[in-house]
């Protein structure tokens, strides 16, 4: 069927006191014409923000460990696989290497992993400064 009128969104609002409000509105909670009981978007609790911060920090720590281990331990099979990927994605960067067994290529890969680990450490430091 064809509907008349303005398109709207169905909102289910769950309040801290346990009450639930359902309404249809063409505007969001931050809009002056919002019809809901409370205006504005929900603000996450301190406990929730800390939980999300801890989750994000744990993910970054795991990434750092992965990159640091990759810089230290590469199998010949992994180097062949990385060579194949680099050959298609970064041919200009690896044109001076003779292949996956070139010691310079191994050093190049190690440096890429060290750089990636440092980038993640920088993100972790930023996250640490913004701890809730």
C-alpha positions in Angstrom: 0.0 0.0 0.0 1.0 3.6 -0.5 1.6 5.6 2.6 0.8 9.2 3.0 2.8 11.6 5.2 6.3 12.1 6.3 8.7 9.1 6.6 9.4 8.3 10.3 11.6 6.1 12.4 10.2 3.9 15.1 12.1 4.4 18.4 12.1 2.1 21.4 13.4 4.1 24.4 14.4 2.2 27.5 14.7 4.5 30.6 16.8 3.8 33.7 13.7 3.5 35.8 12.6 0.5 33.7 9.9 2.3 31.7 9.8 1.8 28.0 8.5 4.3 25.5 7.8 3.6 21.9 7.2 6.4 19.4 7.4 7.3 15.8 9.3 10.4 14.9 10.9 12.0 11.8 13.5 13.7 14.0 16.1 12.2 16.3 16.5 12.8 20.1 18.7 15.8 19.6 16.2 17.7 17.6 14.1 20.5 19.2 10.9 18.9 17.9 11.7 15.5 19.5 8.5 14.1 21.1 10.2 11.8 23.6 10.2 12.2 27.4 13.9 13.1 27.4 15.8 15.1 24.9 19.3 14.4 23.6 21.3 11.3 23.0 22.0 8.9 25.8 25.3 9.5 27.7 27.2 6.3 28.4 27.9 5.6 32.1 31.4 5.9 33.5 31.4 2.1 34.1 30.4 1.4 30.4 33.0 3.8 29.1 35.7 2.2 31.2 34.6 -1.2 30.0 34.9 -0.1 26.4 38.2 1.6 27.1 39.6 -1.6 28.6 38.4 -3.7 25.6 40.0 -1.3 23.2 43.3 -1.2 25.2 43.4 -5.0 25.3 42.9 -5.2 21.5 45.8 -2.7 21.0 48.1 -4.7 23.4 47.3 -7.9 21.4 48.1 -6.1 18.1 51.4 -4.8 19.5 52.4 -8.3 20.5 51.4 -9.7 17.1 53.5 -7.1 15.2 56.5 -7.5 17.6 56.4 -11.3 17.2 56.1 -10.9 13.4 59.2 -8.7 13.4 61.2 -11.4 15.3 59.9 -14.6 13.8 59.2 -15.2 10.1 59.2 -18.6 8.6 60.3 -19.1 5.0 56.7 -20.0 4.1 55.5 -16.7 5.6 58.1 -14.8 3.7 57.1 -16.4 0.5 53.5 -15.5 1.1 54.4 -11.9 2.1 56.6 -11.7 -1.0 53.6 -12.7 -3.2 51.4 -10.1 -1.6 54.1 -7.4 -1.8 54.7 -8.2 -5.5 51.1 -7.4 -6.3 50.5 -4.5 -3.9 53.9 -2.9 -3.6 56.0 -3.8 -6.6 57.9 -0.5 -6.5 58.9 -0.9 -2.9 60.4 -4.4 -3.4 61.9 -4.0 -6.9 65.5 -4.0 -5.6 65.1 -7.3 -3.7 65.9 -10.6 -5.4 63.1 -12.6 -3.7 61.7 -13.8 -0.4 65.1 -15.3 0.6 66.9 -12.0 0.1 68.3 -10.9 3.6 67.4 -7.3 2.7 63.8 -8.3 2.1 63.7 -9.9 5.5 65.0 -6.7 7.1 62.4 -4.7 5.1 59.6 -6.9 6.4 60.9 -6.6 10.0 61.0 -2.9 9.7 57.4 -2.8 8.4 56.3 -4.8 11.4 58.3 -2.6 13.8 56.7 0.5 12.3 53.2 -1.1 12.6 53.9 -2.0 16.2 55.0 1.6 16.9 51.9 3.0 15.2 49.8 0.8 17.5 51.8 1.9 20.6 51.1 5.5 19.6 47.4 4.8 19.4 47.5 3.0 22.8 49.3 6.0 24.3 46.5 8.3 23.0 43.9 6.0 24.4 45.8 5.9 27.7 45.7 9.8 27.9 42.0 9.7 27.2 41.1 7.1 29.8 37.6 7.7 31.2 
